[in-house]
C-alpha cells in the first residue's frame, strides 16, 4: 500500500486511492473524498463505495490509522499513555493523532495536485468522511488547526468542503453511554479469544429497533441482530475479509483509547463542532452526521446526543441525515446510497 509521511519523525499513514477520474477535459476539476477508518476494519472496507465514486467522477481515498496495516504502529510509550498516562499526556496523544491526519490531507493535496473547490459547483475540494471511531481523529485534526503551520492551515481552509460524521458511536464523542449498551468486545463472561471474533458479526448486523422518533434508548435493540438480513461480514469473500478486517487493535490500542481518553475525546469533539473560533477558520466546511436506522445500537444514542449539543449551540452547526434501512456498513452493502447521501451534504 502507498503511504504518506506525516511528520518529521517519519510516521506514515497508508491509504488506498481510486485515482483521478477519467477522462477529464482540459481544466476540469473533480471532488475528492477522504475517509478515515473506524475500529477493526481497514480502509479497504470502503472499496465498493470507492468504485461508485469513481464512476461518478469523484476521487476516493481511504486512510488507515496508526496500528492498521501499512501505517506506522503506535509505540510502547503511546500505549503506556493510553493505559496509565496523565490527562495532559492523553491530550497530547490525541492532538498528535489529529495533526497526523491533517498533515496527511495537506500533503496529499500537494502531492496529487488536487483541484481546489469551484464556486457554485460540485467539483473540486475535499470531503472528509470520519467513519465510526475514526471521527474522533478528525475532530482532533480540526480542533488543533492552530497548531498547524500557516501554509497548511491555509490549504485546509481553502480545500475542505464537508465533514461527514458517518455514525460516530458515543465513545467517538466522549458522551455518556446508555447502561444497556453492550458489545461482545467488553463482555468478560465470554472467553477472551472469542470477544473480538464475536464483535465483527455483531457490529455488521442489521437491528430491528423500535420507534426511533421517540429518541428513547429503551426502544433500541441492544443484543441480537435481526434475522431478516445477513450481517455485512458474510457478504465479503475470503480475500475481501483479509484486506478489510484487522481486529488486532480492537482489544488493545483502540480499546484503551475509547475507555481511557473520554475527556480528551469530548473536548476535541466539542471544539471542532461548536467552537466559533475553529468554525470561523473553515467558513465553507459543512458538518453532517449520517445514521442508518438499522445500525448497531452504538451510533444512535450518539446521534441523539449530538442533536442535543447542536441545539444548545444554536441549532445551525451540524446537519443530520437519516438513511432508512441502513446499517453500520452501508459503504459495503449500500455504497450508492451512502455515496449519494454524502454528495447531498455539499
XYZ file of C-alpha atoms in Angstrom:
346
model
C 0.000 0.000 0.000
C 1.213 3.537 -0.649
C 1.733 5.815 2.321
C 2.497 9.439 3.122
C 4.973 10.637 5.744
C 3.061 12.927 8.099
C 5.721 14.283 10.477
C 9.446 14.849 10.899
C 9.811 11.537 12.758
C 8.924 9.598 9.609
C 5.459 8.499 10.749
C 3.457 7.123 7.836
C -0.234 6.727 7.157
C -1.115 4.229 4.453
C -4.023 4.599 2.069
C -5.794 3.289 -0.987
C -6.718 5.650 -3.792
C -9.096 5.338 -6.722
C -7.003 7.886 -8.605
C -8.234 10.840 -10.662
C -11.472 10.154 -12.502
C -11.051 9.802 -16.237
C -11.423 11.095 -18.798
C -11.114 14.740 -17.736
C -11.487 17.662 -20.081
C -8.683 20.251 -20.006
C -9.052 22.366 -16.879
C -11.849 20.203 -15.489
C -11.758 19.647 -11.736
C -13.061 16.839 -9.582
C -14.162 16.278 -5.996
C -12.027 14.149 -3.633
C -13.450 12.163 -0.735
C -11.066 11.080 2.044
C -12.246 8.557 4.648
C -10.676 7.647 7.998
C -11.240 4.089 9.189
C -13.007 3.012 12.357
C -12.275 0.092 14.648
C -11.471 -3.461 13.458
C -11.641 -2.554 9.763
C -9.111 -1.085 7.359
C -9.719 1.443 4.625
C -10.444 -1.453 2.259
C -13.949 -1.679 3.712
C -14.720 1.361 1.531
C -13.809 -0.444 -1.723
C -17.418 -0.723 -3.026
C -18.066 2.976 -2.329
C -14.755 3.799 -3.970
C -15.938 2.108 -7.175
C -19.236 4.021 -7.063
C -17.385 7.297 -6.560
C -15.000 6.645 -9.418
C -17.891 6.010 -11.818
C -19.435 9.287 -10.657
C -16.264 11.261 -11.398
C -15.142 11.534 -7.756
C -11.727 10.533 -6.445
C -11.893 8.406 -3.286
C -9.045 7.955 -0.798
C -9.261 5.741 2.279
C -6.721 6.199 5.087
C -5.540 3.608 7.606
C -4.994 4.985 11.087
C -1.957 4.122 13.207
C -1.827 0.430 14.230
C -3.557 -0.576 10.972
C -1.774 -2.227 8.020
C 0.813 -0.113 6.237
C 0.675 2.717 8.778
C 3.283 3.224 11.478
C 2.353 1.260 14.615
C 1.808 3.096 17.855
C 4.803 2.896 20.188
C 5.167 1.256 23.589
C 5.138 4.769 25.056
C 1.897 5.589 23.204
C 0.226 2.560 24.745
C 1.558 3.459 28.192
C -0.015 6.892 27.842
C -3.325 5.363 26.785
C -3.426 2.915 29.673
C -1.925 4.901 32.550
C -0.758 8.316 31.352
C -1.745 11.644 32.846
C -4.667 13.626 31.467
C -2.214 16.039 29.841
C -0.334 13.171 28.194
C -3.563 11.779 26.791
C -4.459 15.206 25.438
C -1.090 15.381 23.678
C -1.603 11.867 22.300
C -4.924 12.784 20.677
C -3.546 16.105 19.474
C -0.666 14.294 17.742
C -3.019 11.849 16.021
C -5.168 14.721 14.772
C -2.171 16.606 13.414
C -1.087 13.438 11.591
C -4.473 13.297 9.849
C -4.350 16.998 8.994
C -0.827 16.659 7.593
C -1.860 13.641 5.513
C -4.683 15.620 3.906
C -2.436 18.600 3.237
C 0.409 16.553 1.773
C -1.992 14.512 -0.348
C -3.451 17.744 -1.725
C 0.026 18.974 -2.646
C 1.473 15.681 -3.864
C -1.502 14.810 -6.076
C -2.229 18.430 -7.056
C -5.896 18.067 -6.175
C -8.224 20.588 -7.810
C -9.460 23.335 -5.481
C -13.191 23.913 -4.967
C -15.069 25.584 -7.796
C -17.579 28.202 -6.729
C -21.170 27.200 -7.293
C -20.472 23.601 -8.313
C -19.730 20.121 -7.021
C -16.241 19.770 -8.421
C -13.014 20.430 -6.578
C -12.047 20.397 -2.941
C -12.151 17.675 -0.299
C -14.911 15.927 1.620
C -13.791 14.245 4.846
C -15.609 11.100 5.967
C -14.940 10.030 9.524
C -16.377 6.566 9.999
C -17.269 5.351 13.477
C -14.300 5.731 15.854
C -12.396 7.461 13.031
C -14.483 10.586 13.700
C -12.548 11.205 16.919
C -9.343 11.713 14.940
C -10.955 14.148 12.506
C -12.338 16.096 15.456
C -8.781 16.353 16.754
C -7.448 17.444 13.356
C -9.954 20.310 13.174
C -9.718 21.241 16.839
C -5.935 21.601 16.584
C -5.859 23.671 13.405
C -3.975 26.445 15.199
C -1.077 24.063 15.813
C -0.514 23.695 12.065
C 1.915 25.804 10.023
C 0.289 28.756 8.295
C 0.563 27.303 4.791
C -1.025 24.010 5.874
C -3.847 25.814 7.653
C -4.481 27.980 4.584
C -4.689 24.979 2.248
C -7.061 23.080 4.513
C -9.234 26.161 4.915
C -9.386 26.529 1.137
C -9.992 22.865 0.286
C -12.212 21.350 2.988
C -15.854 21.458 1.934
C -17.682 18.932 4.091
C -17.094 16.747 7.116
C -19.323 13.676 7.093
C -19.614 12.121 10.547
C -20.694 8.652 9.498
C -22.201 7.008 12.571
C -19.769 8.028 15.309
C -20.527 5.969 18.441
C -20.755 7.509 21.897
C -17.076 6.708 22.503
C -16.099 8.865 19.498
C -17.872 11.841 21.083
C -16.837 11.149 24.654
C -20.546 11.226 25.513
C -22.293 9.094 28.147
C -23.169 5.537 27.179
C -26.617 4.119 27.957
C -26.264 1.458 30.665
C -27.857 -1.091 28.337
C -25.138 -0.641 25.703
C -23.379 -3.955 25.124
C -20.759 -5.464 22.869
C -19.094 -8.878 22.833
C -15.791 -6.993 22.955
C -16.362 -5.877 26.544
C -18.273 -8.919 27.799
C -15.926 -10.598 30.272
C -18.238 -13.617 30.545
C -17.051 -14.615 27.063
C -13.701 -16.360 26.600
C -11.081 -13.709 25.842
C -10.255 -15.107 22.391
C -13.930 -15.115 21.421
C -14.670 -11.489 22.256
C -13.069 -9.885 19.211
C -14.232 -12.637 16.847
C -17.834 -12.257 18.062
C -17.768 -8.475 17.763
C -17.393 -8.309 13.981
C -20.621 -10.208 13.126
C -22.420 -8.201 15.825
C -21.329 -4.764 14.568
C -22.034 -5.657 10.929
C -25.563 -6.831 11.645
C -28.940 -5.236 10.984
C -31.003 -4.395 14.063
C -34.772 -4.174 14.469
C -35.072 -1.103 16.671
C -38.363 0.342 17.847
C -39.709 3.796 17.032
C -36.567 5.941 16.769
C -38.604 9.146 16.584
C -39.169 8.760 20.330
C -35.421 9.308 20.928
C -35.769 6.823 23.775
C -32.858 4.468 24.468
C -35.376 1.871 25.663
C -36.581 1.241 22.082
C -33.160 0.155 20.848
C -32.272 -3.463 20.131
C -29.018 -3.955 22.023
C -28.074 -7.604 21.837
C -29.277 -9.662 18.886
C -29.113 -8.598 15.215
C -32.154 -9.234 13.051
C -32.634 -12.461 11.140
C -34.154 -10.533 8.223
C -30.845 -9.598 6.617
C -27.449 -11.226 6.831
C -24.690 -9.241 8.625
C -22.357 -7.488 6.203
C -19.323 -9.554 7.165
C -20.858 -12.603 5.484
C -21.043 -10.709 2.184
C -17.235 -10.474 1.970
C -15.163 -13.130 0.238
C -12.133 -14.641 1.986
C -9.866 -12.292 0.017
C -12.007 -9.263 0.833
C -12.056 -10.118 4.532
C -8.284 -10.495 4.519
C -7.966 -6.929 3.196
C -10.770 -5.263 5.122
C -10.738 -6.856 8.590
C -7.961 -6.006 11.057
C -9.084 -6.853 14.562
C -5.772 -6.617 16.417
C -6.182 -3.034 17.785
C -9.765 -3.705 18.920
C -8.864 -5.019 22.361
C -5.536 -3.185 22.529
C -4.853 0.428 21.488
C -8.385 1.207 20.247
C -9.905 -0.230 23.423
C -7.521 1.795 25.601
C -8.268 4.951 23.607
C -12.035 4.563 23.794
C -12.271 3.959 27.504
C -9.389 5.940 28.971
C -9.424 9.104 26.837
C -13.077 10.091 27.172
C -12.470 13.670 28.451
C -9.927 14.364 25.710
C -12.214 12.974 23.007
C -15.125 15.018 24.344
C -13.086 18.227 24.344
C -11.897 17.697 20.747
C -15.429 16.942 19.533
C -16.962 19.995 21.205
C -14.193 22.292 19.975
C -14.266 21.028 16.373
C -18.034 21.174 16.012
C -19.093 24.106 18.157
C -16.184 26.439 18.960
C -16.765 29.679 16.986
C -13.022 30.333 16.638
C -12.488 26.945 14.961
C -15.572 27.163 12.774
C -14.536 30.640 11.606
C -11.357 29.155 10.153
C -13.371 26.766 7.968
C -16.105 29.005 6.546
C -17.051 26.608 3.709
C -16.922 23.407 5.802
C -20.328 21.782 6.315
C -20.762 19.282 9.173
C -23.273 16.434 8.766
C -23.995 13.382 10.919
C -25.302 10.439 8.878
C -27.033 7.462 10.520
C -28.791 4.345 9.244
C -31.956 3.240 11.016
C -30.885 -0.411 11.319
C -27.358 0.240 12.529
C -25.872 -1.275 15.677
C -27.060 0.433 18.886
C -23.801 2.316 19.498
C -24.317 5.146 16.999
C -27.949 6.034 17.651
C -27.560 7.460 21.197
C -24.563 9.430 19.892
C -26.698 10.810 17.046
C -29.296 11.989 19.571
C -26.600 13.365 21.861
C -25.107 15.403 19.019
C -28.552 16.698 18.109
C -28.911 17.935 21.692
C -25.444 19.513 21.671
C -26.222 21.212 18.390
C -29.442 22.691 19.766
C -27.558 24.025 22.772
C -25.259 25.879 20.361
C -27.990 27.462 18.266
C -29.012 24.563 16.034
C -27.015 25.607 12.957
C -23.607 23.963 13.441
C -24.417 20.385 12.353
C -26.906 18.929 9.887
C -28.401 15.484 10.415
C -29.346 12.866 7.850
C -31.121 9.552 8.489
C -30.940 6.726 5.932
C -33.837 4.260 6.273
C -32.723 0.635 6.469
C -29.017 1.370 6.591
C -26.615 -0.405 8.942
C -23.100 0.494 10.107
C -21.610 -0.816 6.853
C -23.571 0.972 4.165
C -20.249 1.651 2.405
C -20.210 -2.083 1.607
C -23.855 -3.145 1.402
C -25.384 0.099 0.067
C -22.487 2.078 -1.435
C -24.642 4.005 -3.922
C -26.999 5.083 -1.155
C -24.222 6.290 1.125
C -22.305 7.987 -1.680
C -25.373 9.931 -2.813
C -26.104 10.923 0.795
C -22.568 12.309 1.106
C -22.937 14.275 -2.136
C -26.171 15.783 -0.806
C -24.186 17.149 2.151
C -22.193 19.547 -0.032
